[in-house]
mmCIF file of C-alpha atoms in Angstrom:
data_model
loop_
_atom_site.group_PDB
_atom_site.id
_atom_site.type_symbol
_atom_site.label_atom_id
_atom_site.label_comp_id
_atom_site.label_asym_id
_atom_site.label_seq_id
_atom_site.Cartn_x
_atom_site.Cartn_y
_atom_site.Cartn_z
ATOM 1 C CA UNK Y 1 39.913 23.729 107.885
ATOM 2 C CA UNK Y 2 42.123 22.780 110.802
ATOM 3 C CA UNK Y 3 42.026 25.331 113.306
ATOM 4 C CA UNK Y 4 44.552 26.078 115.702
ATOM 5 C CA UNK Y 5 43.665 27.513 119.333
ATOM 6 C CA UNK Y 6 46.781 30.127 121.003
ATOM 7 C CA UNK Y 7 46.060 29.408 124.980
ATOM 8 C CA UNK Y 8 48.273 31.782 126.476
ATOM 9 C CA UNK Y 9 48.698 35.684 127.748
ATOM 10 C CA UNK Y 10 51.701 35.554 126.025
ATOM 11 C CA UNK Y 11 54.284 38.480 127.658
ATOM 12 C CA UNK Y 12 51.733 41.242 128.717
ATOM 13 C CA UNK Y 13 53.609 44.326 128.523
ATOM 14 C CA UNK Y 14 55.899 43.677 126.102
ATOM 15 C CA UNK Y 15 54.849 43.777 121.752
ATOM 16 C CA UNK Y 16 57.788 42.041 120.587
ATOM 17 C CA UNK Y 17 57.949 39.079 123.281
ATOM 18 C CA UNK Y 18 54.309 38.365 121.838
ATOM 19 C CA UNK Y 19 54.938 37.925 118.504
ATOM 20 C CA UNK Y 20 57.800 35.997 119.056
ATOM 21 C CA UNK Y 21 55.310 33.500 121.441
ATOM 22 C CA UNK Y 22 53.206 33.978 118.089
ATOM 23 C CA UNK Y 23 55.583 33.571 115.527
ATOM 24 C CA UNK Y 24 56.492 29.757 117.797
ATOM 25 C CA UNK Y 25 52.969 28.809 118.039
ATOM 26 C CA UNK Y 26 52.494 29.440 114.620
ATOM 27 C CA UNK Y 27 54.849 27.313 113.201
ATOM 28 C CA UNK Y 28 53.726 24.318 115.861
ATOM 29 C CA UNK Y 29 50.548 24.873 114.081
ATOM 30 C CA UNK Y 30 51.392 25.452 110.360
ATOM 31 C CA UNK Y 31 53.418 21.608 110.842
ATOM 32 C CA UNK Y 32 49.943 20.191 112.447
ATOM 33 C CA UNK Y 33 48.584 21.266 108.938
ATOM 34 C CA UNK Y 34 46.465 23.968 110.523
ATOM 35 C CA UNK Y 35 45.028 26.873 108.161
ATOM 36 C CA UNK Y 36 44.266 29.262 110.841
ATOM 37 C CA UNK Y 37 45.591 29.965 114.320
ATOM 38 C CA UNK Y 38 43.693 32.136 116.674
ATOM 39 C CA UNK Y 39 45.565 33.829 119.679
ATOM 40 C CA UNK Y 40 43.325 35.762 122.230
ATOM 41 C CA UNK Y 41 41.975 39.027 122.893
ATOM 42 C CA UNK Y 42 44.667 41.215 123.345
ATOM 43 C CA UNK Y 43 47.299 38.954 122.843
ATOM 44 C CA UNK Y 44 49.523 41.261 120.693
ATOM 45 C CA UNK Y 45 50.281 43.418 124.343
ATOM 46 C CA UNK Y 46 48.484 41.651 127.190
ATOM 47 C CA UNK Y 47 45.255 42.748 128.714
ATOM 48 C CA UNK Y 48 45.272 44.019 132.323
ATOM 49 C CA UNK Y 49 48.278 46.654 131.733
ATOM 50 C CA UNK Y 50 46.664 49.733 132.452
ATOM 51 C CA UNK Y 51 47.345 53.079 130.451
ATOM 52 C CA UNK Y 52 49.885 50.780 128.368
ATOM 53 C CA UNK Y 53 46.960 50.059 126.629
ATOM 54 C CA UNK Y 54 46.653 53.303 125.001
ATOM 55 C CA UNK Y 55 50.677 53.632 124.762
ATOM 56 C CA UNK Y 56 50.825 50.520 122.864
ATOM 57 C CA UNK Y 57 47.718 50.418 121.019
ATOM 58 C CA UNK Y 58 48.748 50.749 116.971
ATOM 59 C CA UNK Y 59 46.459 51.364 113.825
ATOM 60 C CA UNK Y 60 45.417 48.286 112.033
ATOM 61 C CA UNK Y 61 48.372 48.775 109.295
ATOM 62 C CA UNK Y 62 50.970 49.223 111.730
ATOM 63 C CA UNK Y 63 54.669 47.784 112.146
ATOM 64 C CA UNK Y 64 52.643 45.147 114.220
ATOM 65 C CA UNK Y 65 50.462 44.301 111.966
ATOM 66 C CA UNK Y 66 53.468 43.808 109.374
ATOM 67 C CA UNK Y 67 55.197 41.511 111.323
ATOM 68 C CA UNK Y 68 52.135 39.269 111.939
ATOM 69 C CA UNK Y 69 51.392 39.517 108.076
ATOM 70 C CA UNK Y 70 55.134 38.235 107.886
ATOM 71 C CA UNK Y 71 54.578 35.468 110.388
ATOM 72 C CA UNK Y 72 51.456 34.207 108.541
ATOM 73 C CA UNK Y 73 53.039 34.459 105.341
ATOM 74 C CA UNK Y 74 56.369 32.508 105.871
ATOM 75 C CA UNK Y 75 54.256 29.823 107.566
ATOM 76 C CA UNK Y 76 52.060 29.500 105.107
ATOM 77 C CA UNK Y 77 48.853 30.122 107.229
ATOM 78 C CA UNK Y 78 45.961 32.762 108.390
ATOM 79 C CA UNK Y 79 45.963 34.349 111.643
ATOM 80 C CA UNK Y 80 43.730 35.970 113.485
ATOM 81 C CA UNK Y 81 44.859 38.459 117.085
ATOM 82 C CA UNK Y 82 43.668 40.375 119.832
ATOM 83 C CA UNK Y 83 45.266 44.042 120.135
ATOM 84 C CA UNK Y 84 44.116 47.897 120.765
ATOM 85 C CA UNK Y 85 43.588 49.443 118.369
ATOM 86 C CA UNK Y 86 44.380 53.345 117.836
ATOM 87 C CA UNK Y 87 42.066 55.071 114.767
ATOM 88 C CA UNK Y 88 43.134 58.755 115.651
ATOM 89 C CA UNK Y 89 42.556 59.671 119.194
ATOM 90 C CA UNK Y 90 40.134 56.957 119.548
ATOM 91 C CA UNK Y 91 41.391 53.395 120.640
ATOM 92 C CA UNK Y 92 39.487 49.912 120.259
ATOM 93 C CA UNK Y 93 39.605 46.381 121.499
ATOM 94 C CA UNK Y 94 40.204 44.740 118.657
ATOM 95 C CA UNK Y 95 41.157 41.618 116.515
ATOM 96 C CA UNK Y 96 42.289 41.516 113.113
ATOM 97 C CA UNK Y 97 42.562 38.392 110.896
ATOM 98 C CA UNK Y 98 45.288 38.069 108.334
ATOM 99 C CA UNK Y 99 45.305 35.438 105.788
ATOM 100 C CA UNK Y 100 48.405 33.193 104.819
ATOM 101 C CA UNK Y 101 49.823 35.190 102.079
ATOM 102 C CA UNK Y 102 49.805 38.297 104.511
ATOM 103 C CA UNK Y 103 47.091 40.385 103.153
ATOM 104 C CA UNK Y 104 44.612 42.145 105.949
ATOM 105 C CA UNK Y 105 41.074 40.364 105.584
ATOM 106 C CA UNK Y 106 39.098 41.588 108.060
ATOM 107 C CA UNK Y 107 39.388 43.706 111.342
ATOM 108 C CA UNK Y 108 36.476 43.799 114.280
ATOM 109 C CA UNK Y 109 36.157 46.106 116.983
ATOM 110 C CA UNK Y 110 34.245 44.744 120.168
ATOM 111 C CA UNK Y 111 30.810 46.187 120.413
ATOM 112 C CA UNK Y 112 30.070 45.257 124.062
ATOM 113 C CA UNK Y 113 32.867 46.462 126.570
ATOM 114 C CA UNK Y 114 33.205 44.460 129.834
ATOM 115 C CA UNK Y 115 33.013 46.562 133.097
ATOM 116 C CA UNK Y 116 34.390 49.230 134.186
ATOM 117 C CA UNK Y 117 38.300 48.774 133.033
ATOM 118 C CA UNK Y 118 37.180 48.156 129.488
ATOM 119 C CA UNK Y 119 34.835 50.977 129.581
ATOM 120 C CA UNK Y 120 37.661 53.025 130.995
ATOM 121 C CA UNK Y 121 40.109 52.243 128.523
ATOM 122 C CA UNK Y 122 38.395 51.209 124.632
ATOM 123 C CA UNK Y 123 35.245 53.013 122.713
ATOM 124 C CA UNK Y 124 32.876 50.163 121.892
ATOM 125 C CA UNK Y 125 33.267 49.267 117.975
ATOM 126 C CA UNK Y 126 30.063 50.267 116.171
ATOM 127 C CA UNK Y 127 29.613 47.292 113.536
ATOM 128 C CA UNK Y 128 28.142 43.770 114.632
ATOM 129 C CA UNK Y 129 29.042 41.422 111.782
ATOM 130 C CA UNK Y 130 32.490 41.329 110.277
ATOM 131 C CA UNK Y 131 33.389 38.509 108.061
ATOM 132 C CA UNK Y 132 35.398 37.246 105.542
ATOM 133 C CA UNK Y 133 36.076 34.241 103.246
ATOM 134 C CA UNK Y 134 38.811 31.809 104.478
ATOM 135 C CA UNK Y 135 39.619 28.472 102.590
ATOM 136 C CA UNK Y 136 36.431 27.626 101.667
ATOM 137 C CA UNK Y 137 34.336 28.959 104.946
ATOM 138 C CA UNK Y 138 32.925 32.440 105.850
ATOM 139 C CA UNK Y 139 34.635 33.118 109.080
ATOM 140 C CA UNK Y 140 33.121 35.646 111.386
ATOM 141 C CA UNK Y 141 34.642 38.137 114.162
ATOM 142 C CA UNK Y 142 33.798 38.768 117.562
ATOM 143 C CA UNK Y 143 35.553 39.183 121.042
ATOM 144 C CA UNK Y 144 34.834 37.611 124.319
ATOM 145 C CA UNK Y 145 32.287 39.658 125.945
ATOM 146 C CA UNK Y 146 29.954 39.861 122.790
ATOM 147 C CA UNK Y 147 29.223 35.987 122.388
ATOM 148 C CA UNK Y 148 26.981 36.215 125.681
ATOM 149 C CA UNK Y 149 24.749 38.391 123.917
ATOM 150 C CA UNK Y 150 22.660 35.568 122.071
ATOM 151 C CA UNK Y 151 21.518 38.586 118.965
ATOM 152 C CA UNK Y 152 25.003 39.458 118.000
ATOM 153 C CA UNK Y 153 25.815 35.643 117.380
ATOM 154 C CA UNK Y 154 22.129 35.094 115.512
ATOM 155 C CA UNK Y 155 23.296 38.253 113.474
ATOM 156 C CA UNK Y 156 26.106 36.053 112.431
ATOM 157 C CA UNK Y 157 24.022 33.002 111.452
ATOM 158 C CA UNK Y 158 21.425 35.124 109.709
ATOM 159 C CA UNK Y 159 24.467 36.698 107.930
ATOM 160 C CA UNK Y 160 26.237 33.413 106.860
ATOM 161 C CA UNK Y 161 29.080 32.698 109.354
ATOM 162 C CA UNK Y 162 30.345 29.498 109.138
ATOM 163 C CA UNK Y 163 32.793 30.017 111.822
ATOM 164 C CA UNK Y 164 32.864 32.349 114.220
ATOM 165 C CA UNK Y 165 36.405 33.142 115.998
ATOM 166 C CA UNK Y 166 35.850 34.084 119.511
ATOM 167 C CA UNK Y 167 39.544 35.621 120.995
ATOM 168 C CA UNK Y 168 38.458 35.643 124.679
ATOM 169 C CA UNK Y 169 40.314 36.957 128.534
ATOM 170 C CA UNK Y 170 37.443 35.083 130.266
ATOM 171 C CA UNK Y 171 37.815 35.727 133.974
ATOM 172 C CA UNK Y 172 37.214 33.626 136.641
ATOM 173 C CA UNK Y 173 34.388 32.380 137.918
ATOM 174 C CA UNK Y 174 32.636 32.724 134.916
ATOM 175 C CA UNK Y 175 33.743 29.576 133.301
ATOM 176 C CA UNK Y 176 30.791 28.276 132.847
ATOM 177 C CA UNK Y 177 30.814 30.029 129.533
ATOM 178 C CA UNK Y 178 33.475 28.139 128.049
ATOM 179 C CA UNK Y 179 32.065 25.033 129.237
ATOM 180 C CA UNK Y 180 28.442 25.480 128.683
ATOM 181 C CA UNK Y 181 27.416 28.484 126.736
ATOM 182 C CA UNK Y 182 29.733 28.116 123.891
ATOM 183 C CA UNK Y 183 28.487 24.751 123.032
ATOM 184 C CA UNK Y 184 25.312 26.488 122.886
ATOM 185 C CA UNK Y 185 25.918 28.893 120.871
ATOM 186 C CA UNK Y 186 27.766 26.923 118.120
ATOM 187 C CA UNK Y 187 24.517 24.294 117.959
ATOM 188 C CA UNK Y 188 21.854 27.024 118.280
ATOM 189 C CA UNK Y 189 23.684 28.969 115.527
ATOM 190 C CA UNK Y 190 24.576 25.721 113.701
ATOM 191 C CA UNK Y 191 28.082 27.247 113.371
ATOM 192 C CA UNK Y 192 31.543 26.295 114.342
ATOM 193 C CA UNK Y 193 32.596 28.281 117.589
ATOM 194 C CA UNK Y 194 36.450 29.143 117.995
ATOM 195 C CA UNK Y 195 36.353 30.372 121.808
ATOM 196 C CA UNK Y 196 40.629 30.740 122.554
ATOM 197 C CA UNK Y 197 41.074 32.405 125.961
ATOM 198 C CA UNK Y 198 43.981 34.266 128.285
ATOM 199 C CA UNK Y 199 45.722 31.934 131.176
ATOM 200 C CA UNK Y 200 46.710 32.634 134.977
ATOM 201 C CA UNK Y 201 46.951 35.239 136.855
ATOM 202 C CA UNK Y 202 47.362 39.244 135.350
ATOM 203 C CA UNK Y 203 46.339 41.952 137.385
ATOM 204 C CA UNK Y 204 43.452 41.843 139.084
ATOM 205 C CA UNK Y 205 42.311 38.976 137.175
ATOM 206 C CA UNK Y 206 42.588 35.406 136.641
ATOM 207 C CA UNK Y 207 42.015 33.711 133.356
ATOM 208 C CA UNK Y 208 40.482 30.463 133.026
ATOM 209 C CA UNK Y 209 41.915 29.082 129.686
ATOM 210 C CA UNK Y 210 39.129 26.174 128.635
ATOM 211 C CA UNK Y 211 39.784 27.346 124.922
ATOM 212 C CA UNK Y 212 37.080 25.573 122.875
ATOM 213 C CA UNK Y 213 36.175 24.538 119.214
ATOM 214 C CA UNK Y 214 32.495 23.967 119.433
ATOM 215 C CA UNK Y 215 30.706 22.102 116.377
ATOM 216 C CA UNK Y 216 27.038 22.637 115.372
ATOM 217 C CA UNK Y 217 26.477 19.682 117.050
ATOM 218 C CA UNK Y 218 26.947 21.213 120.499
ATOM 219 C CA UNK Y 219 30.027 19.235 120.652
ATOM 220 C CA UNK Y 220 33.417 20.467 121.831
ATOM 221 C CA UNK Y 221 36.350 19.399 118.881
ATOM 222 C CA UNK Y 222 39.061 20.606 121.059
ATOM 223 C CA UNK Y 223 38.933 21.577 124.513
ATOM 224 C CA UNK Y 224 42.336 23.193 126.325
ATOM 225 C CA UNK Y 225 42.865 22.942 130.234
ATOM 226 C CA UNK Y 226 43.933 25.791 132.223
ATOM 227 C CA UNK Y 227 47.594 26.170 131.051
ATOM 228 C CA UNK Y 228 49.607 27.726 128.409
ATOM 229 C CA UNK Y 229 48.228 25.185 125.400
ATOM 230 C CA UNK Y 230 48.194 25.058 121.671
ATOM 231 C CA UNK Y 231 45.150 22.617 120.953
ATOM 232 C CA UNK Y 232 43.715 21.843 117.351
ATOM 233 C CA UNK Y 233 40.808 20.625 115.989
ATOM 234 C CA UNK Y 234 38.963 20.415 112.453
ATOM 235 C CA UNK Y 235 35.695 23.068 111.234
ATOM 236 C CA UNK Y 236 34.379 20.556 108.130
ATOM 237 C CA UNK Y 237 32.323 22.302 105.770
ATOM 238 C CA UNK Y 238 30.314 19.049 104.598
ATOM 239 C CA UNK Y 239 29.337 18.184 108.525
ATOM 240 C CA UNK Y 240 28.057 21.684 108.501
ATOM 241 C CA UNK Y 241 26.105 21.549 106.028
ATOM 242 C CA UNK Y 242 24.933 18.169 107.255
ATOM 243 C CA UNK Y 243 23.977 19.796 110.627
ATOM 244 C CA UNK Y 244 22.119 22.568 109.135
ATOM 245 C CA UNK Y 245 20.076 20.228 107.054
ATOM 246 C CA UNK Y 246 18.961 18.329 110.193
ATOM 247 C CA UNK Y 247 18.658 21.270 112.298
ATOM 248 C CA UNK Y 248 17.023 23.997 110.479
ATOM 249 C CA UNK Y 249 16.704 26.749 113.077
ATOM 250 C CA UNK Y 250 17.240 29.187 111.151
ATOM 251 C CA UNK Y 251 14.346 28.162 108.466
ATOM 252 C CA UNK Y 252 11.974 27.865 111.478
ATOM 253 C CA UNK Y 253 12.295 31.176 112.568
ATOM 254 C CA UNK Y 254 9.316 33.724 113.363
ATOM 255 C CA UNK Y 255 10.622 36.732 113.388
ATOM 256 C CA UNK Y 256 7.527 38.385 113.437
ATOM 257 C CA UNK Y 257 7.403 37.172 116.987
ATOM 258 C CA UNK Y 258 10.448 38.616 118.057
ATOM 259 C CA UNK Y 259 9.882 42.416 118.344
ATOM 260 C CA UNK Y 260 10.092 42.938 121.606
ATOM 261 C CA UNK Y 261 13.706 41.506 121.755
ATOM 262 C CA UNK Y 262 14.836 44.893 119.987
ATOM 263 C CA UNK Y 263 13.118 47.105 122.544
ATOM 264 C CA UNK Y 264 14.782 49.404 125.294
ATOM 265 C CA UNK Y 265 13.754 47.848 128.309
ATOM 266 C CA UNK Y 266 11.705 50.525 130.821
ATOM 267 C CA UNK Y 267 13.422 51.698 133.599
ATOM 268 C CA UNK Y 268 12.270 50.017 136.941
ATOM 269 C CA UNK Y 269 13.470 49.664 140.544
ATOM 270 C CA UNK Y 270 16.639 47.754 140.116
ATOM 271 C CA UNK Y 271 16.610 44.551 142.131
ATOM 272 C CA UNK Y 272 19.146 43.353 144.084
ATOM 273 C CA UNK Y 273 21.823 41.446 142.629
ATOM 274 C CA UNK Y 274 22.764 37.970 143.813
ATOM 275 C CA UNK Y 275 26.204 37.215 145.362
ATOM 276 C CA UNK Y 276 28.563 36.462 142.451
ATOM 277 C CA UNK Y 277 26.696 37.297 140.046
ATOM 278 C CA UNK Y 278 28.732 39.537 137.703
ATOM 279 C CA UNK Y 279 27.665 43.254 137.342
ATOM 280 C CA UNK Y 280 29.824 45.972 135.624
#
């Protein structure tokens, strides 16, 4: 399935200017023959905007969500977006994928929150694996901040994800997770990695871009540079299987091992924290 990365933070602020940046891209990608394009974590309203969020934050069958169903369906291809999401009083960081004829397929709320503005401003999502079945491939949900966490993407494997969509506002200097840990991720998983990130400057933070489709091989199919970029690239279901043949982590497991990876650690005397290393 070719796979179409959004690089770009779109018009933060404003709903309408972002699907109109989506509805463009999508048609770019729908020509390239793509079957999915994947914009970036809050892409449908920007990210750093402050109590917008919760002004702007719509349920997952809103008038938003209608007019990216529309988008997807008159280009004849599945989406997947960033966006808050309001359940109630309660409001989520959140992506949602939509397929090319416009039906909802999945929606996934991120489980680990980033620092204090995201922990200010979203209630961490509650369930770790969200998937659904895409032209052929199980495609699997998370956002930015979760793919560090090595168990939530082994949950995926262990689960079935073939590909595992990433939408991403990766900071700098931190991207050395584009570059390096992604890679990692996709081979250790022996998964396709869809890692599609924010650009410039918004707030108090700068985004790196470096949007990445990762193969099981540890190699990077598409990589973007640090500008507003739509890059594509191919997730082949044969090669995975291939790679999974030749590289059966998964069947080499010992999980009987692994308790104490599931433990709370014990509170100790916290140690000092190096100079840029990022804390929340």
């Amino acid at each position: 399935m070719r796979t179409a990365l959004l690089q770009s933070s779109g018009r933060p602020g404003s709903v309408a200017g972002n699907l109109q940046v989506l509805d463009e891209a999508a048609g770019r990608a729908a020509a390239a023959g793509a079957g999915l394009l994947v914009a970036p974590e809050m892409f449908l309203t920007g990210y750093a905007i402050g109590d917008d969020i919760a002004r702007l934050a719509e349920p997952a069958d809103g008038d938003s969500a209608d007019a990216v169903a529309d988008i997807a369906s008159r280009h004849g291809l599945a989406l997947a977006y960033g966006y808050p999401e309001r359940d109630g009083g309660t409001v989520y960081n959140a992506v949602q994928l939509i397929s090319a004829d416009g039906t909802r397929l999945a929606g996934y709320r991120k489980t680990h929150l980033f620092g204090c503005f995201e922990r200010d401003h979203f209630t961490p999502g509650g369930q770790p694996v969200v998937q659904a079945e895409l032209n052929g491939l199980t495609v699997g949900l998370v956002i930015c901040y979760d793919v560090e966490f090595p168990e939530n993407v082994r949950a995926h494997a262990l689960a079935g994800t073939d590909l595992l969509v990433v939408p991403t506002a990766q900071m700098h200097p931190f991207q050395f997770v584009a570059e390096s840990v992604i890679p990692v991720r996709a081979f250790e998983n022996q998964m396709y990695v869809a890692y599609v990130n924010r650009v410039g400057v918004e707030g108090e933070f700068e985004f790196v871009g470096l949007s990445t489709l990762a193969g099981p091989d540890g190699v990077a199919r598409a990589r973007a540079g640090r500008g507003e970029e739509l890059v594509l690239a191919d997730a082949d279901p044969a090669f995975l299987a291939a790679s999974r043949e030749a590289n059966p982590y998964l069947l080499d497991r010992r999980p009987g091992l692994y308790g104490s990876l599931v433990r709370t650690p014990v509170p100790s005397e916290p140690l000092p924290v190096p100079q840029g290393v990022r804390t929340p």
